Every structure is written in structure tokens, then in C-alpha cells.
Amino acid sequence: MAFVPVYSFSGIQERSETVALVEIPFEFLVGDVRFPPGCYGLEFCEIPGMLSLRKAGEHTPGVLVQAIPGQHSNLPKELIFYCNGGSYYLAHVYGGY
């Protein structure tokens, strides 16, 4: 298992804005889609319990990831990855939706 902390928050004015940025230092998978290392943005979406993740600065559609609510904030705190066979799989985002 790997934990990657979220390092930057923006002000939340609209639920479609990027609310957090995270630097992911390794290649990872969401479902069967492979993503390179880099900076990614998290955004609220219209589906309860989910956030959208996409490469920072890109305007491509994001992938949906499960968000586990935090105790003191609705902002994301860390991404949790499972590791299997040398590959990292994004499991969920802790603390945000």
C-alpha cells in the first residue's frame, strides 16, 4: 500500500473547480487506464462519494475515483494506492467529497 499526501488546496467557490493538487511520483492505474507520474488535480463532481482526477493543466475528461469522507474537512487529504505485482492501483481518496 502507498499513501500520497495532497499538497495544495484552492478556494472552493464552485464544485467543478480543482480543489486539490497532488504530485504522484510513480506510474499508476485507475481501472485499466494507465497514468504517468506527475501533478494531478482533484475536482468535485456531481456523483456523491466520487471525485474527478485528471492531469493538472489538461482539459481532458477526468476519471472518477471513490472518496472516503474525512472527520474534520470535506477536502482531500491523501490518495491511497494498492500495489500488486509492481503496479500501483489508485484505491480511493481519503478525506474529500
PDB file of N, CA, C and O in Angstrom, residues 49-88:
ATOM      1  N   GLY A  49     -19.920  10.940  -3.294  1.00  0.00           N
ATOM      2  CA  GLY A  49     -18.902   9.974  -2.904  1.00  0.00           C
ATOM      3  C   GLY A  49     -17.797   9.786  -3.917  1.00  0.00           C
ATOM      4  O   GLY A  49     -16.951   8.908  -3.743  1.00  0.00           O
ATOM      5  N   MET A  50     -17.768  10.614  -4.963  1.00  0.00           N
ATOM      6  CA  MET A  50     -16.750  10.484  -6.001  1.00  0.00           C
ATOM      7  C   MET A  50     -16.066  11.825  -6.243  1.00  0.00           C
ATOM      8  O   MET A  50     -16.647  12.884  -6.026  1.00  0.00           O
ATOM      9  N   LEU A  51     -14.810  11.763  -6.689  1.00  0.00           N
ATOM     10  CA  LEU A  51     -14.067  12.927  -7.149  1.00  0.00           C
ATOM     11  C   LEU A  51     -13.550  12.619  -8.547  1.00  0.00           C
ATOM     12  O   LEU A  51     -13.432  11.462  -8.942  1.00  0.00           O
ATOM     13  N   SER A  52     -13.222  13.653  -9.283  1.00  0.00           N
ATOM     14  CA  SER A  52     -12.645  13.511 -10.613  1.00  0.00           C
ATOM     15  C   SER A  52     -11.155  13.810 -10.528  1.00  0.00           C
ATOM     16  O   SER A  52     -10.747  14.779  -9.887  1.00  0.00           O
ATOM     17  N   LEU A  53     -10.341  12.983 -11.162  1.00  0.00           N
ATOM     18  CA  LEU A  53      -8.889  13.138 -11.173  1.00  0.00           C
ATOM     19  C   LEU A  53      -8.434  13.308 -12.608  1.00  0.00           C
ATOM     20  O   LEU A  53      -8.832  12.539 -13.485  1.00  0.00           O
ATOM     21  N   ARG A  54      -7.592  14.327 -12.852  1.00  0.00           N
ATOM     22  CA  ARG A  54      -7.007  14.483 -14.187  1.00  0.00           C
ATOM     23  C   ARG A  54      -5.675  15.186 -14.074  1.00  0.00           C
ATOM     24  O   ARG A  54      -5.395  15.881 -13.098  1.00  0.00           O
ATOM     25  N   LYS A  55      -4.858  14.998 -15.102  1.00  0.00           N
ATOM     26  CA  LYS A  55      -3.533  15.613 -15.158  1.00  0.00           C
ATOM     27  C   LYS A  55      -3.696  17.127 -15.038  1.00  0.00           C
ATOM     28  O   LYS A  55      -4.525  17.726 -15.721  1.00  0.00           O
ATOM     29  N   ALA A  56      -2.934  17.758 -14.147  1.00  0.00           N
ATOM     30  CA  ALA A  56      -3.023  19.206 -13.929  1.00  0.00           C
ATOM     31  C   ALA A  56      -2.705  19.948 -15.218  1.00  0.00           C
ATOM     32  O   ALA A  56      -1.790  19.595 -15.951  1.00  0.00           O
ATOM     33  N   GLY A  57      -3.503  20.955 -15.497  1.00  0.00           N
ATOM     34  CA  GLY A  57      -3.285  21.784 -16.676  1.00  0.00           C
ATOM     35  C   GLY A  57      -3.886  21.241 -17.954  1.00  0.00           C
ATOM     36  O   GLY A  57      -3.858  21.905 -18.981  1.00  0.00           O
ATOM     37  N   GLU A  58      -4.438  20.042 -17.937  1.00  0.00           N
ATOM     38  CA  GLU A  58      -5.065  19.462 -19.118  1.00  0.00           C
ATOM     39  C   GLU A  58      -6.579  19.625 -19.028  1.00  0.00           C
ATOM     40  O   GLU A  58      -7.142  19.712 -17.944  1.00  0.00           O
ATOM     41  N   HIS A  59      -7.214  19.670 -20.167  1.00  0.00           N
ATOM     42  CA  HIS A  59      -8.667  19.850 -20.205  1.00  0.00           C
ATOM     43  C   HIS A  59      -9.371  18.602 -20.716  1.00  0.00           C
ATOM     44  O   HIS A  59     -10.450  18.677 -21.272  1.00  0.00           O
ATOM     45  N   THR A  60      -8.741  17.457 -20.511  1.00  0.00           N
ATOM     46  CA  THR A  60      -9.346  16.188 -20.900  1.00  0.00           C
ATOM     47  C   THR A  60     -10.309  15.748 -19.807  1.00  0.00           C
ATOM     48  O   THR A  60     -10.204  16.201 -18.661  1.00  0.00           O
ATOM     49  N   PRO A  61     -11.247  14.875 -20.121  1.00  0.00           N
ATOM     50  CA  PRO A  61     -12.153  14.374 -19.073  1.00  0.00           C
ATOM     51  C   PRO A  61     -11.362  13.664 -17.977  1.00  0.00           C
ATOM     52  O   PRO A  61     -10.380  12.978 -18.245  1.00  0.00           O
ATOM     53  N   GLY A  62     -11.803  13.844 -16.751  1.00  0.00           N
ATOM     54  CA  GLY A  62     -11.150  13.175 -15.637  1.00  0.00           C
ATOM     55  C   GLY A  62     -11.708  11.776 -15.433  1.00  0.00           C
ATOM     56  O   GLY A  62     -12.739  11.412 -15.994  1.00  0.00           O
ATOM     57  N   VAL A  63     -11.006  11.001 -14.621  1.00  0.00           N
ATOM     58  CA  VAL A  63     -11.505   9.681 -14.235  1.00  0.00           C
ATOM     59  C   VAL A  63     -12.109   9.809 -12.845  1.00  0.00           C
ATOM     60  O   VAL A  63     -11.661  10.616 -12.032  1.00  0.00           O
ATOM     61  N   LEU A  64     -13.137   9.037 -12.578  1.00  0.00           N
ATOM     62  CA  LEU A  64     -13.802   9.088 -11.275  1.00  0.00           C
ATOM     63  C   LEU A  64     -13.087   8.187 -10.285  1.00  0.00           C
ATOM     64  O   LEU A  64     -12.715   7.058 -10.617  1.00  0.00           O
ATOM     65  N   VAL A  65     -12.893   8.699  -9.074  1.00  0.00           N
ATOM     66  CA  VAL A  65     -12.286   7.922  -8.003  1.00  0.00           C
ATOM     67  C   VAL A  65     -13.158   8.041  -6.759  1.00  0.00           C
ATOM     68  O   VAL A  65     -13.778   9.077  -6.518  1.00  0.00           O
ATOM     69  N   GLN A  66     -13.196   6.976  -5.984  1.00  0.00           N
ATOM     70  CA  GLN A  66     -14.001   6.961  -4.767  1.00  0.00           C
ATOM     71  C   GLN A  66     -13.362   7.842  -3.705  1.00  0.00           C
ATOM     72  O   GLN A  66     -12.148   7.803  -3.499  1.00  0.00           O
ATOM     73  N   ALA A  67     -14.174   8.635  -3.022  1.00  0.00           N
ATOM     74  CA  ALA A  67     -13.705   9.497  -1.936  1.00  0.00           C
ATOM     75  C   ALA A  67     -14.273   9.004  -0.617  1.00  0.00           C
ATOM     76  O   ALA A  67     -15.468   8.751  -0.505  1.00  0.00           O
ATOM     77  N   ILE A  68     -13.399   8.839   0.355  1.00  0.00           N
ATOM     78  CA  ILE A  68     -13.797   8.427   1.693  1.00  0.00           C
ATOM     79  C   ILE A  68     -13.849   9.688   2.554  1.00  0.00           C
ATOM     80  O   ILE A  68     -12.847  10.409   2.640  1.00  0.00           O
ATOM     81  N   PRO A  69     -14.991  10.014   3.158  1.00  0.00           N
ATOM     82  CA  PRO A  69     -15.089  11.271   3.899  1.00  0.00           C
ATOM     83  C   PRO A  69     -14.121  11.348   5.074  1.00  0.00           C
ATOM     84  O   PRO A  69     -13.872  10.357   5.746  1.00  0.00           O
ATOM     85  N   GLY A  70     -13.575  12.545   5.280  1.00  0.00           N
ATOM     86  CA  GLY A  70     -12.700  12.795   6.420  1.00  0.00           C
ATOM     87  C   GLY A  70     -13.511  13.217   7.631  1.00  0.00           C
ATOM     88  O   GLY A  70     -14.693  13.540   7.529  1.00  0.00           O
ATOM     89  N   GLN A  71     -12.858  13.246   8.770  1.00  0.00           N
ATOM     90  CA  GLN A  71     -13.553  13.595  10.006  1.00  0.00           C
ATOM     91  C   GLN A  71     -13.758  15.090  10.167  1.00  0.00           C
ATOM     92  O   GLN A  71     -14.758  15.525  10.713  1.00  0.00           O
ATOM     93  N   HIS A  72     -12.803  15.909   9.721  1.00  0.00           N
ATOM     94  CA  HIS A  72     -12.854  17.337  10.029  1.00  0.00           C
ATOM     95  C   HIS A  72     -12.957  18.230   8.804  1.00  0.00           C
ATOM     96  O   HIS A  72     -12.990  19.435   8.944  1.00  0.00           O
ATOM     97  N   SER A  73     -12.973  17.664   7.614  1.00  0.00           N
ATOM     98  CA  SER A  73     -12.955  18.505   6.421  1.00  0.00           C
ATOM     99  C   SER A  73     -13.521  17.736   5.242  1.00  0.00           C
ATOM    100  O   SER A  73     -13.451  16.516   5.197  1.00  0.00           O
ATOM    101  N   ASN A  74     -14.065  18.477   4.276  1.00  0.00           N
ATOM    102  CA  ASN A  74     -14.530  17.823   3.064  1.00  0.00           C
ATOM    103  C   ASN A  74     -13.468  17.912   1.969  1.00  0.00           C
ATOM    104  O   ASN A  74     -13.722  17.581   0.830  1.00  0.00           O
ATOM    105  N   LEU A  75     -12.249  18.359   2.324  1.00  0.00           N
ATOM    106  CA  LEU A  75     -11.169  18.461   1.350  1.00  0.00           C
ATOM    107  C   LEU A  75     -10.325  17.198   1.349  1.00  0.00           C
ATOM    108  O   LEU A  75     -10.078  16.604   2.395  1.00  0.00           O
ATOM    109  N   PRO A  76      -9.841  16.790   0.181  1.00  0.00           N
ATOM    110  CA  PRO A  76      -9.000  15.586   0.096  1.00  0.00           C
ATOM    111  C   PRO A  76      -7.704  15.758   0.884  1.00  0.00           C
ATOM    112  O   PRO A  76      -7.104  16.823   0.880  1.00  0.00           O
ATOM    113  N   LYS A  77      -7.257  14.682   1.539  1.00  0.00           N
ATOM    114  CA  LYS A  77      -6.030  14.720   2.318  1.00  0.00           C
ATOM    115  C   LYS A  77      -4.940  13.823   1.735  1.00  0.00           C
ATOM    116  O   LYS A  77      -3.769  14.176   1.771  1.00  0.00           O
ATOM    117  N   GLU A  78      -5.308  12.652   1.219  1.00  0.00           N
ATOM    118  CA  GLU A  78      -4.303  11.764   0.637  1.00  0.00           C
ATOM    119  C   GLU A  78      -4.945  10.775  -0.320  1.00  0.00           C
ATOM    120  O   GLU A  78      -6.138  10.488  -0.223  1.00  0.00           O
ATOM    121  N   LEU A  79      -4.131  10.306  -1.252  1.00  0.00           N
ATOM    122  CA  LEU A  79      -4.553   9.257  -2.174  1.00  0.00           C
ATOM    123  C   LEU A  79      -3.975   7.950  -1.669  1.00  0.00           C
ATOM    124  O   LEU A  79      -2.816   7.911  -1.218  1.00  0.00           O
ATOM    125  N   ILE A  80      -4.758   6.905  -1.736  1.00  0.00           N
ATOM    126  CA  ILE A  80      -4.320   5.599  -1.256  1.00  0.00           C
ATOM    127  C   ILE A  80      -4.259   4.650  -2.446  1.00  0.00           C
ATOM    128  O   ILE A  80      -5.221   4.519  -3.203  1.00  0.00           O
ATOM    129  N   PHE A  81      -3.090   4.017  -2.602  1.00  0.00           N
ATOM    130  CA  PHE A  81      -2.833   3.109  -3.714  1.00  0.00           C
ATOM    131  C   PHE A  81      -2.567   1.714  -3.177  1.00  0.00           C
ATOM    132  O   PHE A  81      -1.926   1.559  -2.138  1.00  0.00           O
ATOM    133  N   TYR A  82      -3.034   0.714  -3.898  1.00  0.00           N
ATOM    134  CA  TYR A  82      -2.656  -0.664  -3.631  1.00  0.00           C
ATOM    135  C   TYR A  82      -1.569  -1.037  -4.607  1.00  0.00           C
ATOM    136  O   TYR A  82      -1.565  -0.583  -5.757  1.00  0.00           O
ATOM    137  N   CYS A  83      -0.629  -1.847  -4.151  1.00  0.00           N
ATOM    138  CA  CYS A  83       0.458  -2.294  -5.005  1.00  0.00           C
ATOM    139  C   CYS A  83       0.336  -3.801  -5.205  1.00  0.00           C
ATOM    140  O   CYS A  83       0.167  -4.545  -4.246  1.00  0.00           O
ATOM    141  N   ASN A  84       0.402  -4.223  -6.467  1.00  0.00           N
ATOM    142  CA  ASN A  84       0.306  -5.646  -6.793  1.00  0.00           C
ATOM    143  C   ASN A  84       1.187  -5.922  -7.999  1.00  0.00           C
ATOM    144  O   ASN A  84       0.997  -5.304  -9.048  1.00  0.00           O
ATOM    145  N   GLY A  85       2.142  -6.816  -7.846  1.00  0.00           N
ATOM    146  CA  GLY A  85       2.994  -7.192  -8.962  1.00  0.00           C
ATOM    147  C   GLY A  85       3.805  -6.035  -9.533  1.00  0.00           C
ATOM    148  O   GLY A  85       4.059  -5.981 -10.723  1.00  0.00           O
ATOM    149  N   GLY A  86       4.182  -5.081  -8.692  1.00  0.00           N
ATOM    150  CA  GLY A  86       4.969  -3.941  -9.140  1.00  0.00           C
ATOM    151  C   GLY A  86       4.156  -2.818  -9.752  1.00  0.00           C
ATOM    152  O   GLY A  86       4.708  -1.813 -10.174  1.00  0.00           O
ATOM    153  N   SER A  87       2.835  -2.961  -9.796  1.00  0.00           N
ATOM    154  CA  SER A  87       1.965  -1.905 -10.315  1.00  0.00           C
ATOM    155  C   SER A  87       1.187  -1.269  -9.164  1.00  0.00           C
ATOM    156  O   SER A  87       0.807  -1.943  -8.217  1.00  0.00           O
ATOM    157  N   TYR A  88       0.954   0.045  -9.275  1.00  0.00           N
ATOM    158  CA  TYR A  88       0.173   0.776  -8.283  1.00  0.00           C
ATOM    159  C   TYR A  88      -1.219   1.040  -8.838  1.00  0.00           C
ATOM    160  O   TYR A  88      -1.368   1.486  -9.966  1.00  0.00           O
TER     161      TYR A  88
END
